[in-house]
Coordinates of C-alpha atoms in Angstrom, one line a residue:
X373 CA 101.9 36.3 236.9
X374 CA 104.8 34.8 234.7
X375 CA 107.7 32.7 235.5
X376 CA 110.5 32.3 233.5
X377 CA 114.0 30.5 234.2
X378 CA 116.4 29.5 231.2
X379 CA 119.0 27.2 231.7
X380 CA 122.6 27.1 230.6
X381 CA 124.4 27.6 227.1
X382 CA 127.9 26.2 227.6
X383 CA 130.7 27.0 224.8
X384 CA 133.6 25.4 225.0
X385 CA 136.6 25.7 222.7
X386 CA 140.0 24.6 222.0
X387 CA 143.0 26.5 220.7
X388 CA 143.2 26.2 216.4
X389 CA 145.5 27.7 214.5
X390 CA 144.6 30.9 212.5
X391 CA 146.4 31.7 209.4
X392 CA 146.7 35.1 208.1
X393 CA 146.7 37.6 205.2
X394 CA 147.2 40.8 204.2
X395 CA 151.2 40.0 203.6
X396 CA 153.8 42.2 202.0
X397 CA 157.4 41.4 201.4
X398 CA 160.4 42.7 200.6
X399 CA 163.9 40.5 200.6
X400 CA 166.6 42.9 202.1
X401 CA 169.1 42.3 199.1
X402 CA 168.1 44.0 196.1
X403 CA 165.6 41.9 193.2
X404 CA 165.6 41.5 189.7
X405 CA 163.1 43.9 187.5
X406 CA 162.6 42.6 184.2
X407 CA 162.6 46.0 181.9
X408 CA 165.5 48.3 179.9
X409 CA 166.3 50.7 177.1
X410 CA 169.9 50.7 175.8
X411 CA 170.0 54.3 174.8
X412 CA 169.3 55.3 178.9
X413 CA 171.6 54.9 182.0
X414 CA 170.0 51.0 183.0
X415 CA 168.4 51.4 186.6
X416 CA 168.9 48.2 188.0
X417 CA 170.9 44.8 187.8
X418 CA 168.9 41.2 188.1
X419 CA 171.0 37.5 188.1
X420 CA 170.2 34.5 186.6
X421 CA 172.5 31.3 186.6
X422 CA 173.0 27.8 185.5
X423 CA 173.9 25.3 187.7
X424 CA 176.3 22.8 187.1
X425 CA 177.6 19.3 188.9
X426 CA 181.4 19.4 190.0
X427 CA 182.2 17.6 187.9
X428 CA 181.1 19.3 184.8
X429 CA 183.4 19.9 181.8
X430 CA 185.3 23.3 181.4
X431 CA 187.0 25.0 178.3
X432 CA 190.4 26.3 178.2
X433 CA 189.1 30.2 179.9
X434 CA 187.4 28.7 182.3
X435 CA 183.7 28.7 181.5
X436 CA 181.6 25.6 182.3
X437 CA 179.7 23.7 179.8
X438 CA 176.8 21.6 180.3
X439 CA 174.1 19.1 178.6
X440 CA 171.0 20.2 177.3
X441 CA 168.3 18.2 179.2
X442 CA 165.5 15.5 177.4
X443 CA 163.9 18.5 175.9
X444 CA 166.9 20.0 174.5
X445 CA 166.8 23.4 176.8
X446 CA 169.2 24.2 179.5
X447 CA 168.4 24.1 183.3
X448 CA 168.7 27.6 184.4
X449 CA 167.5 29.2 187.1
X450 CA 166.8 32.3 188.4
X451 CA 168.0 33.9 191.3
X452 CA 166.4 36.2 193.6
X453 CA 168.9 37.1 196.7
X454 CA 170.4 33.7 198.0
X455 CA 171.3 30.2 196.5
X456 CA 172.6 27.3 197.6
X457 CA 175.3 25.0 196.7
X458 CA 177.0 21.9 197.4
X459 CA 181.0 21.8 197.3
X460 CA 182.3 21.0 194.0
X461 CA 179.2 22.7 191.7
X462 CA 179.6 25.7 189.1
X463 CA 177.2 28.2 188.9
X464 CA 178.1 30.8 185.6
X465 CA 176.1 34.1 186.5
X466 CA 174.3 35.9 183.4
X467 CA 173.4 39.3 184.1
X468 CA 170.7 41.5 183.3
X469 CA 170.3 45.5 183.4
X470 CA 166.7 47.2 183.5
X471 CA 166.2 50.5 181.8
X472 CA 163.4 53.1 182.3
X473 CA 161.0 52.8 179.4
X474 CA 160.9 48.7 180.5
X475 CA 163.3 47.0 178.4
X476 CA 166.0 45.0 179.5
X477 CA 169.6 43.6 177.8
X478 CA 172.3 41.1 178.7
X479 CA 175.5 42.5 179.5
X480 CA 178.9 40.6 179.3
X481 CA 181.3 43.4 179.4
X482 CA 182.4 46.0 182.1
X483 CA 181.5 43.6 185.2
X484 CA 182.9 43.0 188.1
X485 CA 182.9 39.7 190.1
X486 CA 183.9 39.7 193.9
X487 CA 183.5 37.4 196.9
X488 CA 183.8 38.2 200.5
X489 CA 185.2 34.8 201.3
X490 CA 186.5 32.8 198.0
X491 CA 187.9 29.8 200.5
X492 CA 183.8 29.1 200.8
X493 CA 183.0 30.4 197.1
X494 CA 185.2 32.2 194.6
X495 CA 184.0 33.7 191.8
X496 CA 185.8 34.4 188.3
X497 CA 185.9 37.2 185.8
X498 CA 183.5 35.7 183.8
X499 CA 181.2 35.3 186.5
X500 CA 181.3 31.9 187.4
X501 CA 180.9 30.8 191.3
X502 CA 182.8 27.6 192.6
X503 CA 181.5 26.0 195.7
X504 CA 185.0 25.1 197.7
X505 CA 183.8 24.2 201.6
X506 CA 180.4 24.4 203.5
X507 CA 179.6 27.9 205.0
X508 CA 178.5 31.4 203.4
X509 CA 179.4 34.0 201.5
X510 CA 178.0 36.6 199.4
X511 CA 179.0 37.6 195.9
X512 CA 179.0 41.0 194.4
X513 CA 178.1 41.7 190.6
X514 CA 179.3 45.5 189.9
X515 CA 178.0 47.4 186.9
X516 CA 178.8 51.3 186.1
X517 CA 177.4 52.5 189.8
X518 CA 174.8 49.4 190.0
X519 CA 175.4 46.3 192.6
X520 CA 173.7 42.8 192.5
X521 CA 174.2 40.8 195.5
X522 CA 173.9 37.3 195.9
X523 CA 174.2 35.0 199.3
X524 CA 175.7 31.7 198.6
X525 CA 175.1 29.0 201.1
X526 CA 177.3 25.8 201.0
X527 CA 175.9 22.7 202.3
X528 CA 177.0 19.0 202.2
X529 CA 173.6 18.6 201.8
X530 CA 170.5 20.4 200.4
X531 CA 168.8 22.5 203.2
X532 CA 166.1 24.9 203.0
X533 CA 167.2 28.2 202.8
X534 CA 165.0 31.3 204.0
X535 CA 164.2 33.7 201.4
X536 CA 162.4 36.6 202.1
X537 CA 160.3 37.9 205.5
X538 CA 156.5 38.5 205.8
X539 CA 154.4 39.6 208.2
X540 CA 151.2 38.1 208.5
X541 CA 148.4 40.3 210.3
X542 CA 144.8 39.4 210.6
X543 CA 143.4 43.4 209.6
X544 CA 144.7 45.9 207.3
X545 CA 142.6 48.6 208.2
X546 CA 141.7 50.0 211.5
X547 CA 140.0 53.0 213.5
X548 CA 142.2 55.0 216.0
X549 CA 142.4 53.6 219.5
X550 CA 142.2 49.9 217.7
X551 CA 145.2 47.4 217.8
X552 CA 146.0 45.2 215.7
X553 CA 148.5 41.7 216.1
X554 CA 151.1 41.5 213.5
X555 CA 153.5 38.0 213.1
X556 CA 156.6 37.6 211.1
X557 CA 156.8 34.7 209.1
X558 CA 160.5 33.1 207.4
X559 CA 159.9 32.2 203.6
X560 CA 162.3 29.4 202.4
X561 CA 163.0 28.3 198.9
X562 CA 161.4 24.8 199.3
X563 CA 158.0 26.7 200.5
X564 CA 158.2 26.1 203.8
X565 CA 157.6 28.6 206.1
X566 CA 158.4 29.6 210.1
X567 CA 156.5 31.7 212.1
X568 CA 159.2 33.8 214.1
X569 CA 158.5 34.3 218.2
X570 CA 161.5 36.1 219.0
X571 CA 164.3 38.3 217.9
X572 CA 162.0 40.2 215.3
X573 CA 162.7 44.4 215.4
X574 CA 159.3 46.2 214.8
X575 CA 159.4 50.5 214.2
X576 CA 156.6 52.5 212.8
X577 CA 157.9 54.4 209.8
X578 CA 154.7 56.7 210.9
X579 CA 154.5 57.5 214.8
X580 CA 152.2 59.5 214.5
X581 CA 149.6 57.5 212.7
X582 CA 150.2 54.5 214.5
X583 CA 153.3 52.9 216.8
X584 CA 153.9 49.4 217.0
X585 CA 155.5 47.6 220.3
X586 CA 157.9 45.0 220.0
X587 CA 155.9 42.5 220.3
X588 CA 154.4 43.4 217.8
X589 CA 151.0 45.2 218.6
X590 CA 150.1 47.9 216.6
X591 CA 148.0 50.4 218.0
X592 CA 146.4 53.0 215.3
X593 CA 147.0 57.0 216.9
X594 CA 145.2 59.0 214.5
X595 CA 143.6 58.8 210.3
X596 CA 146.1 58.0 207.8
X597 CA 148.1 55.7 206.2
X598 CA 150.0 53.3 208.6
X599 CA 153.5 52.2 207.3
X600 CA 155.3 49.3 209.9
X601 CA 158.9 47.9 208.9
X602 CA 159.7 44.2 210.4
X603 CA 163.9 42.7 210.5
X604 CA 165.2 39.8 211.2
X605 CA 168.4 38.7 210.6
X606 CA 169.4 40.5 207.3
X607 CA 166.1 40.4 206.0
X608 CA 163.3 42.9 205.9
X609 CA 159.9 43.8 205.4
X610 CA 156.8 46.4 206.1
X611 CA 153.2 46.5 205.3
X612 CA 150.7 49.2 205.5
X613 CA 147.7 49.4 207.7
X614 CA 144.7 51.8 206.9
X615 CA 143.9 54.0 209.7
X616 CA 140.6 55.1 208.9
X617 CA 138.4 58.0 210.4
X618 CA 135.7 56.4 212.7
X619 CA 132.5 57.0 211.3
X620 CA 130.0 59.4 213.6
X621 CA 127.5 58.0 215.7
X622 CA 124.9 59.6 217.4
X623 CA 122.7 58.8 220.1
X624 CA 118.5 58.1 219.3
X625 CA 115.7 57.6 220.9
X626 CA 114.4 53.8 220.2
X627 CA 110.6 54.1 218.1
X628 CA 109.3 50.7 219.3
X629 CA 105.7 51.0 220.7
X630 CA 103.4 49.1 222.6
X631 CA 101.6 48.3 219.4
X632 CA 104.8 47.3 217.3
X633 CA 105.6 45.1 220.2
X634 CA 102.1 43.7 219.9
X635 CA 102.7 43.1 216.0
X636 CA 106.2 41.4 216.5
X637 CA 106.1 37.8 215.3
X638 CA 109.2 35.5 216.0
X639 CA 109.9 33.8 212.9
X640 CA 113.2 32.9 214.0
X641 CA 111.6 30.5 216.9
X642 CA 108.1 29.6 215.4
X643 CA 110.5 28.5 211.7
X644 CA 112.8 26.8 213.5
X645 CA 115.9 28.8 212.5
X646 CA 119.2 26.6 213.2
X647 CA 121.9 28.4 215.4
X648 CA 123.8 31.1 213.8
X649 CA 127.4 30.2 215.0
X650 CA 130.3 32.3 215.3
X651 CA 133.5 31.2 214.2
X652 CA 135.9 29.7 217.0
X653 CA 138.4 32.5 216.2
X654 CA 136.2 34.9 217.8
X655 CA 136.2 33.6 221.2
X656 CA 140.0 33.9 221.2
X657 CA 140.1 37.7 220.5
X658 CA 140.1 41.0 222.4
X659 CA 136.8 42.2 219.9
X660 CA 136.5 45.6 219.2
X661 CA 133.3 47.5 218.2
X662 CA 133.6 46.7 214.5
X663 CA 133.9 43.3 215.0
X664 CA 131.3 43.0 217.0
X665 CA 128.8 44.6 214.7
X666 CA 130.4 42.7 212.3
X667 CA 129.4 39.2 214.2
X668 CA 125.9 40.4 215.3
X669 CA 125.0 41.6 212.4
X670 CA 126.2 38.4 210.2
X671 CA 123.7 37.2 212.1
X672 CA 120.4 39.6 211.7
X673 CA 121.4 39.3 207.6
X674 CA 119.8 35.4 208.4
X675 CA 117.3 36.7 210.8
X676 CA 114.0 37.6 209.0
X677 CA 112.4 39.3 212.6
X678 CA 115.1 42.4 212.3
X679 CA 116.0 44.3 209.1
X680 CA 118.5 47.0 211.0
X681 CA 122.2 46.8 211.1
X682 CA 123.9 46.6 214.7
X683 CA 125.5 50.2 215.6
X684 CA 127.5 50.2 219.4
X685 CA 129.0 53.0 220.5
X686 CA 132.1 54.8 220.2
X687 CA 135.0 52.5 221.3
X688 CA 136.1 54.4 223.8
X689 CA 132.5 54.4 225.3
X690 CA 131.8 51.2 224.8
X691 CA 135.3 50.1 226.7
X692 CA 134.0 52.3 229.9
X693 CA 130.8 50.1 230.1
X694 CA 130.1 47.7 233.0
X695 CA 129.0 44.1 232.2
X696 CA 125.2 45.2 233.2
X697 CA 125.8 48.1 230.9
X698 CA 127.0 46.2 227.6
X699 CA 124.4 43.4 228.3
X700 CA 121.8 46.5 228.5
X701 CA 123.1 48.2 225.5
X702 CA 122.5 44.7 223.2
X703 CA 119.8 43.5 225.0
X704 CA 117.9 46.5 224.1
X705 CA 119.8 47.0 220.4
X706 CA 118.2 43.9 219.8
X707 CA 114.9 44.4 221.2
X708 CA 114.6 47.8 219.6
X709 CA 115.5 46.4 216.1
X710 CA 112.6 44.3 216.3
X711 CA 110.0 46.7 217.4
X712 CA 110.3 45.7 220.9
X713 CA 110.7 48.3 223.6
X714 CA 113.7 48.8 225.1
X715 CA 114.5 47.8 229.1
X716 CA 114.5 50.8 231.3
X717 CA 117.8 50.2 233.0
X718 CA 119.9 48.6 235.0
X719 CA 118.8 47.7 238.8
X720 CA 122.1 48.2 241.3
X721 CA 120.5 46.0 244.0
X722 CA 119.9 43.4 241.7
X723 CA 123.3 43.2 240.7
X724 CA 124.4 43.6 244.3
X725 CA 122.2 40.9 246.0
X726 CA 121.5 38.4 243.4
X727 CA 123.5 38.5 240.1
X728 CA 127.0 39.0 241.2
X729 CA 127.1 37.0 243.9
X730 CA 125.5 33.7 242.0
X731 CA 128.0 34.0 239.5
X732 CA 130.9 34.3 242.0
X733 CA 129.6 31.2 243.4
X734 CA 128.8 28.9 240.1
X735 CA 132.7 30.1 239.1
X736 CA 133.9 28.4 242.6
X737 CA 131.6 25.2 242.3
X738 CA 131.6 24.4 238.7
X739 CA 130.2 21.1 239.5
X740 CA 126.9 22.3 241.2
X741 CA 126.4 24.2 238.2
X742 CA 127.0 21.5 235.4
X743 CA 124.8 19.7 237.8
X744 CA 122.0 22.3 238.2
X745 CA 122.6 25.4 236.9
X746 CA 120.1 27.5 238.1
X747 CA 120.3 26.0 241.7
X748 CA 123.6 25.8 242.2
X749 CA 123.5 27.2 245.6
X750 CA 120.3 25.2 246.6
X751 CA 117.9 28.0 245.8
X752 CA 116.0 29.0 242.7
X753 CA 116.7 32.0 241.0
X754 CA 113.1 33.9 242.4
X755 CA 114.4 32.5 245.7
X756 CA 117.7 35.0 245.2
X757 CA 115.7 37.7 243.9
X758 CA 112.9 37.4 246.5
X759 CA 115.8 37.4 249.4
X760 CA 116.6 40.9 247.6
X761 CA 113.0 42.0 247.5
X762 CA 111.8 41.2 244.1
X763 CA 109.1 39.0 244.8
X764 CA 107.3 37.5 242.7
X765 CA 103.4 38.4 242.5
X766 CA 104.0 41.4 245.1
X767 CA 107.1 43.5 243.6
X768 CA 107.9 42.0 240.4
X769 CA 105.1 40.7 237.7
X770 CA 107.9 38.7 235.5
X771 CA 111.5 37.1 236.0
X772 CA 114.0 35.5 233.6
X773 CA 117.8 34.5 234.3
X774 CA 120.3 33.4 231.6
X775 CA 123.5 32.1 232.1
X776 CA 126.3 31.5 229.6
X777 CA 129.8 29.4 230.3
X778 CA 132.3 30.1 227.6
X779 CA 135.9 28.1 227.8
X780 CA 139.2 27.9 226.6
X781 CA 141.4 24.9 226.9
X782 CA 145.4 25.7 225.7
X783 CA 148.3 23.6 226.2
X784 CA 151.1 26.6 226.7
X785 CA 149.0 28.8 229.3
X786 CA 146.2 30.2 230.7
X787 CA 143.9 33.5 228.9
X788 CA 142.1 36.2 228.9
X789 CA 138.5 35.7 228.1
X790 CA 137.1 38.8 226.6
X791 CA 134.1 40.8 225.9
X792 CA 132.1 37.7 227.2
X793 CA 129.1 39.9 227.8
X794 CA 129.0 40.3 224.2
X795 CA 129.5 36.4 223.1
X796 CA 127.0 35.3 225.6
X797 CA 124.2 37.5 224.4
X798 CA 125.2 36.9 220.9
X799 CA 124.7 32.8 222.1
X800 CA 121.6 33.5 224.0
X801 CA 120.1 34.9 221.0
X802 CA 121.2 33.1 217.8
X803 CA 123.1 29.9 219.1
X804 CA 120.0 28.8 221.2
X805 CA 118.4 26.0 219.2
X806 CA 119.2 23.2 221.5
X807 CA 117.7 25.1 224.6
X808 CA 114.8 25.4 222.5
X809 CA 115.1 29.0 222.2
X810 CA 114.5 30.0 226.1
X811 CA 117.5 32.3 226.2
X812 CA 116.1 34.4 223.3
X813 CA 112.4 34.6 224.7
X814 CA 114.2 35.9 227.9
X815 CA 115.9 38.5 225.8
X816 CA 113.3 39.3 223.3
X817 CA 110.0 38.9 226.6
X818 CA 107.3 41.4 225.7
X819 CA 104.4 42.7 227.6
X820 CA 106.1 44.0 230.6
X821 CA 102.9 46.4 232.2
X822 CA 104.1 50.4 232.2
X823 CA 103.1 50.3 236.4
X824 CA 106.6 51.1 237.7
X825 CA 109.3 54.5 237.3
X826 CA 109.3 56.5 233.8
X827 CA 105.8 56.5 231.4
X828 CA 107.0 54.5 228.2
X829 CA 109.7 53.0 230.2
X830 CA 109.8 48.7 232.0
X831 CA 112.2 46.6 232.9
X832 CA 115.3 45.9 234.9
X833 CA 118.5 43.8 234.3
X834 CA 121.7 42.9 235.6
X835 CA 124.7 41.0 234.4
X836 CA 128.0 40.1 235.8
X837 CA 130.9 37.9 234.7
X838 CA 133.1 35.9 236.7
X839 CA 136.5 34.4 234.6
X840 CA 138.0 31.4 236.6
X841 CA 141.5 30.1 235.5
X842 CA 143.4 26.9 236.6
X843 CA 145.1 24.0 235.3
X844 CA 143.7 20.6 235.0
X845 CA 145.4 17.2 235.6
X846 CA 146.4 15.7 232.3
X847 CA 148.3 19.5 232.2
X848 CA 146.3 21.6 230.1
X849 CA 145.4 24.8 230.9
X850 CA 141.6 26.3 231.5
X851 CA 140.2 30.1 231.3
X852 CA 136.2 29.6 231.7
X853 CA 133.9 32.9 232.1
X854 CA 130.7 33.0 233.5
X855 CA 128.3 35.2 232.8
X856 CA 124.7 35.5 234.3
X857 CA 122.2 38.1 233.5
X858 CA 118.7 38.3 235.6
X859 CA 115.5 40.6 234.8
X860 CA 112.3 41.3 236.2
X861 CA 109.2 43.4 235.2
X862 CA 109.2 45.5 238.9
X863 CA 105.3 46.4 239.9
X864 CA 103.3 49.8 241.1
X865 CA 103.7 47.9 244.7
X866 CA 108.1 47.8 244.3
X867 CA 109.5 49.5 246.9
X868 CA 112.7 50.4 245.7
X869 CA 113.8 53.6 244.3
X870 CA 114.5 53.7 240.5
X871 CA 116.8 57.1 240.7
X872 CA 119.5 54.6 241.1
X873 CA 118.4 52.6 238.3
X874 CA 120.5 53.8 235.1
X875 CA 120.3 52.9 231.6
X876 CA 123.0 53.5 228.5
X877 CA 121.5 55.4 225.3
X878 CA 121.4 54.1 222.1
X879 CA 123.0 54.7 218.7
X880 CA 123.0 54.7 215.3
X881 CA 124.9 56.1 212.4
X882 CA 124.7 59.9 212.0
X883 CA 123.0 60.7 208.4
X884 CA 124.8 61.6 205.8

């Protein structure tokens, strides 16, 4: 007879900021190339400038002439699609066309100068701008049928002045079914930027690769190439997502034996292996499959007892799945990776009587658990399963419990905790160094006697998860989850009948 009871992993984060990539921008005026041939029709216009105090000298047509600087070279600048000025300064315009075969020429002939308010900034025929009073304006630079555009703020003082929009998204590739947050984020000319919450129009240039909500929540339809445009204001912007063709999986039989049990060695405990930790980004997110594989197996690359990569299933499977189903399905990915055979299924009365139920009442007496988390409700966990009739030494030859409390403390509100099943067994096994490994010896327990249902086939399991959400004193705001999975190794002797016992099958990647 063995007796096994594990006590608690506790993770508890709060909020960080994530920064993005993957950005693309485009300013909604048009920018400066930098190529032309003078014997072709020029393709585009680009601005450049100079700008000068108020006040500067002038010559008898107007133009404005200024000092050289301490290194004898003018201070000119180039302009994208806004500047800013104060009242009083002089900015001469020197224009630029762009030819096919990549050259480029000045032009000072054949242009034309306009302003759409010269009380705030007039412009000249030669293509000087005066700043007269503080507000906007935009000037217009006309060449044969080509238009340069230029937004001129006036300010009493300098301000920073947004540039260009960019959206900011933490994936630029998906599968369909997958979604994927995007944020716009305001560019300004002194580098600072501002991450918009509002008043931002998203549209899907391809519906039917992908759509995007305004909130902007992409959610990827079918393969293909994803194009989403983002406005605010007058500016603009879009990125592309990859939308790629999931990859086939197929269901397999696990190949772990008796003997390969027998032969398995954990390195991972008897070495001392520090915990594996995931970053704190992950318990924030909604994971999907991928990223999922992606976190567990990170973590089997550091983990000499398993050489296989991590395969779940489908996503649409895998979102179907109960918590006692996707703790099954890892529990025995893992087991089965290491030459340890797999669980034979999942026990309805255990998750009825014992596991549900305790983590319903550690979720309303947070306390008691902290306290003791095993004994919460005054009895042991073989007291629970023996109530249910798993008793120990009569109808079950082994029993283990786990429990995991993950948290999340905001300032702004209260959320969602998800695919906890999938953290805690990804604590249990690799962030367990500090409970001396007994969540992993749960997991990975060998020996269970072939006495009970299907030849080749032992164990049963259960896991439920309960989220609790409230707000504390000092006014922050909690989301904790908490998830408990029991097992036992049911005798010849257990009464209860295993047709209602169910298990989920295993996959791997189809061959090529």
């Amino acid at each position: 007879m063995r007796i096994h009871a594990i006590s608690l992993i506790s993770l508890i984060f709060t909020l960080i900021l994530i920064t993005g990539c993957g950005a693309s921008d485009r300013s909604s005026y048009p920018t400066a190339n930098q190529t032309s041939v003078t014997t072709q029709k020029p393709t585009s216009l680009s601005v450049s400038g100079q700008k000068s105090p108020g006040d500067a000298n002038t010559t008898a047509d107007g133009n404005t002439t200024s000092e050289n600087n301490a290194t004898g070279t003018q201070n000119s600048l180039s302009l994208t699609s806004s500047i800013q000025m104060k009242p009083g300064e002089r900015l001469p315009l020197y224009l630029t066309v762009t030819y096919p075969d990549g050259h480029t020429e000045s032009i000072h002939n054949a242009l034309t100068f306009t302003s759409d308010d010269p009380a705030i900034a007039s412009v000249d025929d030669q293509g000087v701008i005066t700043a007269h009073k503080v507000g906007t304006t935009r000037i217009y630079v006309r060449y044969q049928d080509l238009t340069a555009l230029l937004q001129v703020a006036v300010r009493a003082e300098a301000q920073p002045l947004p540039v260009s929009l960019q959206i900011v998204s933490y994936q630029t590739s998906a599968e369909p079914g997958q979604q994927i947050p995007l944020h716009a984020r305001l560019l300004y000319d002194d580098n600072r930027s501002q991450d918009l919450e509002s008043d931002v129009t998203w549209q899907s240039q391809t519906p039917e690769i992908c759509t995007v909500s305004q909130s902007g929540i992409v959610t990827a339809e079918e393969a293909g190439l994803c194009l989403i445009d983002a406005s605010y204001q007058s500016f603009e912007t879009n990125t592309t997502i990859e939308i790629n063709r999931p990859p086939e999986k197929v269901v397999y039989a696990c190949t772990a034996t008796l003997q390969s049990e027998q032969n398995f060695q954990d390195l991972f405990v008897t070495q001392n292996y520090p915990d594996i930790n995931y970053s704190t980004q992950v318990v924030f997110e909604n994971l999907t499959v991928t990223q999922i594989e992606t976190m567990f197996n990170r973590a089997r690359a550091s983990d000499p007892t398993v050489n296989e990569m991590m395969v779940l299933p489908p996503q649409n499977v895998w979102d179907s799945y109960t918590a006692s189903e996707k703790t099954l399905y890892l529990v025995n990915a893992e087991r089965c990776a290491r030459g340890i055979r797999p669980l034979e299924g999942i026990d309805d009365t255990l998750e009825k009587n014992v596991t549900e139920p305790y983590a319903r009442y550690i979720a309303a007496h947070e306390s008691a658990y902290l306290a003791n988390p095993h004994n919460a409700d005054g009895k042991t966990p073989g007291e629970r399963m023996a109530d249910a009739g798993i008793v120990l030494g009569t109808t079950s030859e082994y029993w283990g419990e786990n429990i995991a409390m993950i948290g999340i403390s905001l300032s702004t509100g209260t959320q969602p905790l998800f695919e906890s099943e999938a953290k805690s067994v990804y604590g249990w096994l690799y962030m367990d160094e500090g409970e001396a490994y007994g969540h992993r010896e749960t997991i990975l327990q060998r020996g269970f006697d072939d006495n009970s249902g299907e030849n080749g086939k032992e164990g049963l399991l259960a896991a439920a998860t309960i989220q609790k959400e409230y707000r504390e004193s000092d006014g922050s705001y909690w989301t904790k989850a908490f998830t408990v999975m029991d097992l036992f190794d049911p005798t010849a002797q257990w009464d209860q009948d295993l047709s209602h016992a169910h298990s989920v099958p295993l996959y791997r990647m189809a061959a090529p």
